[in-house]
Amino acid sequence: MRPGLAALVLLEPRFGEVETRAGPLPWRSRAYGFPGILRAICGQQISNQAAEAIWGRLAAIDGALTPQGLLALDDAVLCGMAGLSRPKAAHARSLARACLDGSLDFAGLAALPDDAA
């Protein structure tokens, strides 16, 4: 049994039957840090298909998945080429600035217990 499912089974033993009945569950993980949060911003309140298309275009832009690189991109690139809405582009820039100025510290958050994070 995979570690994640094993942890759930400890909390609720009935989860142990899930893969037996449904077959192997796909393991989904998200990128850590800036790219992971950026992808969440891209996908908010739109269909999965649209989110994947936008993410694919954004990821293809050189430097877009780093805070410094994203801040170097103007709306013509973020909104026009990648397909982000202007509000999402603004949120992405806010995220990038927070990463660069230290107000969002992913390593620090990872070191905190869940309830404090």
Short mmCIF file of N, CA and C in Angstrom, two decimals:
data_model
loop_
_atom_site.label_atom_id
_atom_site.label_comp_id
_atom_site.label_asym_id
_atom_site.label_seq_id
_atom_site.Cartn_x
_atom_site.Cartn_y
_atom_site.Cartn_z
N MET A 1 0.85 -1.18 0.00
CA MET A 1 0.00 0.00 0.00
C MET A 1 0.90 1.24 0.00
N ARG A 2 0.53 2.21 -0.79
CA ARG A 2 1.32 3.44 -0.87
C ARG A 2 1.23 4.23 0.43
N PRO A 3 2.28 4.99 0.74
CA PRO A 3 2.31 5.71 2.03
C PRO A 3 1.12 6.62 2.27
N GLY A 4 0.68 7.35 1.25
CA GLY A 4 -0.46 8.26 1.44
C GLY A 4 -1.73 7.52 1.79
N LEU A 5 -1.99 6.44 1.09
CA LEU A 5 -3.18 5.64 1.37
C LEU A 5 -3.05 4.95 2.73
N ALA A 6 -1.86 4.49 3.04
CA ALA A 6 -1.63 3.85 4.35
C ALA A 6 -1.93 4.83 5.48
N ALA A 7 -1.55 6.09 5.32
CA ALA A 7 -1.83 7.09 6.34
C ALA A 7 -3.33 7.30 6.50
N LEU A 8 -4.06 7.31 5.39
CA LEU A 8 -5.52 7.44 5.46
C LEU A 8 -6.16 6.24 6.15
N VAL A 9 -5.63 5.05 5.86
CA VAL A 9 -6.18 3.83 6.45
C VAL A 9 -5.99 3.85 7.97
N LEU A 10 -4.91 4.43 8.44
CA LEU A 10 -4.71 4.54 9.89
C LEU A 10 -5.80 5.41 10.52
N LEU A 11 -6.21 6.45 9.81
CA LEU A 11 -7.26 7.33 10.32
C LEU A 11 -8.65 6.74 10.15
N GLU A 12 -8.84 6.04 9.03
CA GLU A 12 -10.15 5.45 8.73
C GLU A 12 -9.93 4.13 8.01
N PRO A 13 -10.04 3.01 8.72
CA PRO A 13 -9.74 1.70 8.14
C PRO A 13 -10.53 1.36 6.88
N ARG A 14 -11.73 1.92 6.72
CA ARG A 14 -12.53 1.60 5.53
C ARG A 14 -11.86 2.05 4.23
N PHE A 15 -10.93 3.02 4.32
CA PHE A 15 -10.21 3.44 3.12
C PHE A 15 -9.35 2.32 2.55
N GLY A 16 -9.04 1.33 3.36
CA GLY A 16 -8.23 0.21 2.90
C GLY A 16 -8.90 -0.59 1.80
N GLU A 17 -10.20 -0.50 1.69
CA GLU A 17 -10.94 -1.24 0.67
C GLU A 17 -11.01 -0.51 -0.68
N VAL A 18 -10.64 0.75 -0.71
CA VAL A 18 -10.84 1.56 -1.91
C VAL A 18 -10.12 0.98 -3.11
N GLU A 19 -8.81 0.78 -3.01
CA GLU A 19 -8.08 0.28 -4.18
C GLU A 19 -8.45 -1.16 -4.51
N THR A 20 -8.84 -1.92 -3.51
CA THR A 20 -9.27 -3.29 -3.78
C THR A 20 -10.51 -3.28 -4.66
N ARG A 21 -11.41 -2.37 -4.39
CA ARG A 21 -12.66 -2.30 -5.15
C ARG A 21 -12.53 -1.51 -6.45
N ALA A 22 -11.79 -0.41 -6.41
CA ALA A 22 -11.74 0.50 -7.56
C ALA A 22 -10.51 0.33 -8.43
N GLY A 23 -9.54 -0.40 -7.96
CA GLY A 23 -8.28 -0.51 -8.69
C GLY A 23 -7.32 0.58 -8.23
N PRO A 24 -6.09 0.53 -8.73
CA PRO A 24 -5.09 1.52 -8.30
C PRO A 24 -5.54 2.95 -8.58
N LEU A 25 -5.41 3.77 -7.57
CA LEU A 25 -5.79 5.17 -7.70
C LEU A 25 -4.62 5.95 -8.30
N PRO A 26 -4.90 6.88 -9.19
CA PRO A 26 -3.80 7.67 -9.76
C PRO A 26 -3.19 8.57 -8.68
N TRP A 27 -1.89 8.68 -8.71
CA TRP A 27 -1.20 9.56 -7.76
C TRP A 27 -1.04 10.91 -8.42
N ARG A 28 -1.62 11.92 -7.82
CA ARG A 28 -1.53 13.27 -8.36
C ARG A 28 -0.73 14.12 -7.40
N SER A 29 0.24 14.79 -7.92
CA SER A 29 1.00 15.70 -7.09
C SER A 29 1.18 17.01 -7.85
N ARG A 30 1.40 18.04 -7.13
CA ARG A 30 1.61 19.36 -7.72
C ARG A 30 3.04 19.79 -7.46
N ALA A 31 3.50 20.66 -8.30
CA ALA A 31 4.84 21.21 -8.12
C ALA A 31 4.89 21.98 -6.81
N TYR A 32 6.06 21.98 -6.21
CA TYR A 32 6.29 22.67 -4.95
C TYR A 32 6.60 24.14 -5.22
N GLY A 33 6.27 24.98 -4.30
CA GLY A 33 6.71 26.37 -4.33
C GLY A 33 6.00 27.22 -5.37
N PHE A 34 6.76 28.15 -5.93
CA PHE A 34 6.21 29.13 -6.86
C PHE A 34 5.44 28.50 -8.02
N PRO A 35 6.02 27.52 -8.73
CA PRO A 35 5.26 26.95 -9.85
C PRO A 35 3.95 26.29 -9.42
N GLY A 36 3.93 25.67 -8.26
CA GLY A 36 2.71 25.02 -7.79
C GLY A 36 1.59 26.01 -7.49
N ILE A 37 1.94 27.10 -6.81
CA ILE A 37 0.93 28.12 -6.50
C ILE A 37 0.51 28.85 -7.78
N LEU A 38 1.47 29.11 -8.65
CA LEU A 38 1.15 29.76 -9.93
C LEU A 38 0.16 28.92 -10.73
N ARG A 39 0.37 27.62 -10.74
CA ARG A 39 -0.55 26.74 -11.47
C ARG A 39 -1.95 26.79 -10.85
N ALA A 40 -2.03 26.86 -9.52
CA ALA A 40 -3.33 26.97 -8.86
C ALA A 40 -4.03 28.27 -9.26
N ILE A 41 -3.28 29.36 -9.32
CA ILE A 41 -3.86 30.63 -9.75
C ILE A 41 -4.40 30.51 -11.17
N CYS A 42 -3.62 29.90 -12.04
CA CYS A 42 -4.03 29.75 -13.45
C CYS A 42 -5.34 28.98 -13.57
N GLY A 43 -5.56 28.01 -12.71
CA GLY A 43 -6.70 27.13 -12.84
C GLY A 43 -7.94 27.52 -12.06
N GLN A 44 -7.87 28.63 -11.34
CA GLN A 44 -9.03 29.01 -10.51
C GLN A 44 -10.24 29.38 -11.36
N GLN A 45 -11.36 28.81 -11.01
CA GLN A 45 -12.68 29.14 -11.55
C GLN A 45 -12.80 28.96 -13.06
N ILE A 46 -12.03 28.03 -13.63
CA ILE A 46 -12.17 27.68 -15.04
C ILE A 46 -12.13 26.16 -15.16
N SER A 47 -12.50 25.66 -16.30
CA SER A 47 -12.51 24.21 -16.49
C SER A 47 -11.09 23.65 -16.46
N ASN A 48 -10.99 22.37 -16.15
CA ASN A 48 -9.67 21.72 -16.15
C ASN A 48 -9.02 21.80 -17.52
N GLN A 49 -9.81 21.65 -18.57
CA GLN A 49 -9.28 21.70 -19.93
C GLN A 49 -8.71 23.08 -20.24
N ALA A 50 -9.43 24.13 -19.88
CA ALA A 50 -8.94 25.49 -20.10
C ALA A 50 -7.69 25.75 -19.26
N ALA A 51 -7.71 25.29 -18.02
CA ALA A 51 -6.55 25.49 -17.14
C ALA A 51 -5.31 24.81 -17.70
N GLU A 52 -5.47 23.59 -18.21
CA GLU A 52 -4.33 22.87 -18.79
C GLU A 52 -3.79 23.60 -20.01
N ALA A 53 -4.67 24.15 -20.83
CA ALA A 53 -4.24 24.88 -22.03
C ALA A 53 -3.45 26.13 -21.64
N ILE A 54 -3.98 26.88 -20.69
CA ILE A 54 -3.29 28.10 -20.24
C ILE A 54 -1.96 27.74 -19.60
N TRP A 55 -1.94 26.72 -18.75
CA TRP A 55 -0.70 26.32 -18.09
C TRP A 55 0.34 25.89 -19.13
N GLY A 56 -0.08 25.16 -20.13
CA GLY A 56 0.85 24.73 -21.17
C GLY A 56 1.47 25.90 -21.90
N ARG A 57 0.65 26.90 -22.22
CA ARG A 57 1.18 28.09 -22.90
C ARG A 57 2.11 28.88 -21.98
N LEU A 58 1.73 29.02 -20.71
CA LEU A 58 2.56 29.76 -19.76
C LEU A 58 3.90 29.05 -19.55
N ALA A 59 3.85 27.75 -19.35
CA ALA A 59 5.07 26.98 -19.11
C ALA A 59 6.02 27.01 -20.30
N ALA A 60 5.49 27.23 -21.49
CA ALA A 60 6.33 27.28 -22.69
C ALA A 60 7.06 28.61 -22.85
N ILE A 61 6.69 29.60 -22.06
CA ILE A 61 7.33 30.92 -22.14
C ILE A 61 8.58 30.91 -21.27
N ASP A 62 9.69 31.22 -21.88
CA ASP A 62 10.98 31.18 -21.19
C ASP A 62 10.96 32.04 -19.92
N GLY A 63 11.26 31.42 -18.79
CA GLY A 63 11.37 32.13 -17.52
C GLY A 63 10.08 32.34 -16.77
N ALA A 64 8.94 32.00 -17.37
CA ALA A 64 7.65 32.31 -16.75
C ALA A 64 7.41 31.58 -15.44
N LEU A 65 8.09 30.48 -15.21
CA LEU A 65 7.83 29.69 -14.01
C LEU A 65 8.79 30.01 -12.87
N THR A 66 9.46 31.16 -12.97
CA THR A 66 10.29 31.65 -11.87
C THR A 66 9.78 33.03 -11.49
N PRO A 67 9.90 33.42 -10.23
CA PRO A 67 9.42 34.75 -9.85
C PRO A 67 10.06 35.88 -10.66
N GLN A 68 11.38 35.83 -10.81
CA GLN A 68 12.07 36.89 -11.56
C GLN A 68 11.61 36.91 -13.02
N GLY A 69 11.52 35.74 -13.61
CA GLY A 69 11.11 35.66 -15.01
C GLY A 69 9.69 36.13 -15.23
N LEU A 70 8.80 35.76 -14.34
CA LEU A 70 7.40 36.15 -14.49
C LEU A 70 7.26 37.67 -14.40
N LEU A 71 7.99 38.28 -13.46
CA LEU A 71 7.89 39.73 -13.31
C LEU A 71 8.42 40.49 -14.52
N ALA A 72 9.23 39.84 -15.32
CA ALA A 72 9.76 40.48 -16.52
C ALA A 72 8.77 40.45 -17.68
N LEU A 73 7.68 39.72 -17.53
CA LEU A 73 6.70 39.58 -18.61
C LEU A 73 5.59 40.61 -18.48
N ASP A 74 5.23 41.23 -19.59
CA ASP A 74 4.15 42.21 -19.57
C ASP A 74 2.81 41.54 -19.86
N ASP A 75 1.75 42.33 -19.81
CA ASP A 75 0.41 41.78 -20.04
C ASP A 75 0.24 41.21 -21.45
N ALA A 76 0.95 41.76 -22.42
CA ALA A 76 0.85 41.22 -23.77
C ALA A 76 1.26 39.76 -23.79
N VAL A 77 2.24 39.41 -22.97
CA VAL A 77 2.71 38.03 -22.90
C VAL A 77 1.82 37.21 -21.98
N LEU A 78 1.62 37.68 -20.74
CA LEU A 78 0.85 36.90 -19.77
C LEU A 78 -0.61 36.74 -20.18
N CYS A 79 -1.20 37.81 -20.66
CA CYS A 79 -2.62 37.74 -21.02
C CYS A 79 -2.81 37.35 -22.48
N GLY A 80 -2.03 37.96 -23.35
CA GLY A 80 -2.18 37.69 -24.77
C GLY A 80 -1.67 36.33 -25.19
N MET A 81 -0.42 36.04 -24.88
CA MET A 81 0.17 34.77 -25.32
C MET A 81 -0.26 33.59 -24.44
N ALA A 82 -0.18 33.78 -23.12
CA ALA A 82 -0.48 32.67 -22.22
C ALA A 82 -1.98 32.49 -22.01
N GLY A 83 -2.72 33.58 -22.03
CA GLY A 83 -4.17 33.49 -21.87
C GLY A 83 -4.68 33.75 -20.47
N LEU A 84 -3.81 34.29 -19.60
CA LEU A 84 -4.28 34.65 -18.26
C LEU A 84 -5.20 35.86 -18.34
N SER A 85 -6.18 35.91 -17.45
CA SER A 85 -6.97 37.13 -17.33
C SER A 85 -6.10 38.19 -16.65
N ARG A 86 -6.47 39.45 -16.79
CA ARG A 86 -5.68 40.50 -16.13
C ARG A 86 -5.64 40.33 -14.61
N PRO A 87 -6.76 40.00 -13.97
CA PRO A 87 -6.69 39.76 -12.52
C PRO A 87 -5.74 38.61 -12.16
N LYS A 88 -5.76 37.53 -12.93
CA LYS A 88 -4.86 36.42 -12.64
C LYS A 88 -3.41 36.82 -12.87
N ALA A 89 -3.16 37.62 -13.89
CA ALA A 89 -1.80 38.11 -14.12
C ALA A 89 -1.35 38.96 -12.93
N ALA A 90 -2.26 39.78 -12.40
CA ALA A 90 -1.92 40.60 -11.22
C ALA A 90 -1.64 39.72 -10.01
N HIS A 91 -2.43 38.68 -9.81
CA HIS A 91 -2.20 37.77 -8.68
C HIS A 91 -0.88 37.02 -8.85
N ALA A 92 -0.57 36.64 -10.07
CA ALA A 92 0.70 35.95 -10.34
C ALA A 92 1.87 36.86 -10.03
N ARG A 93 1.76 38.12 -10.39
CA ARG A 93 2.83 39.08 -10.08
C ARG A 93 2.95 39.29 -8.57
N SER A 94 1.82 39.36 -7.88
CA SER A 94 1.87 39.50 -6.41
C SER A 94 2.56 38.31 -5.78
N LEU A 95 2.27 37.12 -6.27
CA LEU A 95 2.93 35.91 -5.79
C LEU A 95 4.43 36.00 -6.03
N ALA A 96 4.82 36.41 -7.22
CA ALA A 96 6.25 36.51 -7.56
C ALA A 96 6.95 37.51 -6.65
N ARG A 97 6.32 38.67 -6.42
CA ARG A 97 6.93 39.67 -5.54
C ARG A 97 7.06 39.14 -4.12
N ALA A 98 6.05 38.44 -3.64
CA ALA A 98 6.10 37.88 -2.28
C ALA A 98 7.22 36.85 -2.14
N CYS A 99 7.45 36.08 -3.19
CA CYS A 99 8.55 35.10 -3.16
C CYS A 99 9.89 35.82 -3.13
N LEU A 100 10.01 36.88 -3.89
CA LEU A 100 11.29 37.59 -3.98
C LEU A 100 11.59 38.43 -2.75
N ASP A 101 10.56 39.03 -2.16
CA ASP A 101 10.83 39.89 -0.99
C ASP A 101 10.85 39.11 0.32
N GLY A 102 10.58 37.82 0.26
CA GLY A 102 10.66 36.97 1.45
C GLY A 102 9.40 36.92 2.28
N SER A 103 8.37 37.64 1.88
CA SER A 103 7.13 37.58 2.67
C SER A 103 6.41 36.25 2.50
N LEU A 104 6.75 35.51 1.45
CA LEU A 104 6.27 34.14 1.28
C LEU A 104 7.49 33.24 1.23
N ASP A 105 7.68 32.47 2.28
CA ASP A 105 8.87 31.63 2.42
C ASP A 105 8.44 30.17 2.42
N PHE A 106 8.58 29.51 1.28
CA PHE A 106 8.13 28.13 1.16
C PHE A 106 8.90 27.19 2.07
N ALA A 107 10.20 27.40 2.20
CA ALA A 107 11.00 26.54 3.08
C ALA A 107 10.56 26.72 4.53
N GLY A 108 10.29 27.95 4.92
CA GLY A 108 9.82 28.21 6.28
C GLY A 108 8.47 27.58 6.54
N LEU A 109 7.57 27.67 5.57
CA LEU A 109 6.25 27.05 5.71
C LEU A 109 6.36 25.54 5.82
N ALA A 110 7.25 24.94 5.03
CA ALA A 110 7.40 23.49 5.05
C ALA A 110 7.91 23.00 6.40
N ALA A 111 8.63 23.85 7.11
CA ALA A 111 9.19 23.46 8.41
C ALA A 111 8.16 23.58 9.54
N LEU A 112 7.06 24.24 9.29
CA LEU A 112 6.04 24.44 10.33
C LEU A 112 5.13 23.22 10.44
N PRO A 113 4.57 22.99 11.63
CA PRO A 113 3.53 21.97 11.73
C PRO A 113 2.30 22.42 10.93
N ASP A 114 1.49 21.47 10.49
CA ASP A 114 0.35 21.78 9.63
C ASP A 114 -0.55 22.86 10.21
N ASP A 115 -0.85 22.78 11.49
CA ASP A 115 -1.79 23.76 12.07
C ASP A 115 -1.21 25.16 12.11
N ALA A 116 0.10 25.30 12.15
CA ALA A 116 0.73 26.62 12.15
C ALA A 116 0.90 27.17 10.73
N ALA A 117 1.09 26.27 9.78
CA ALA A 117 1.28 26.71 8.40
C ALA A 117 -0.01 27.30 7.86
#
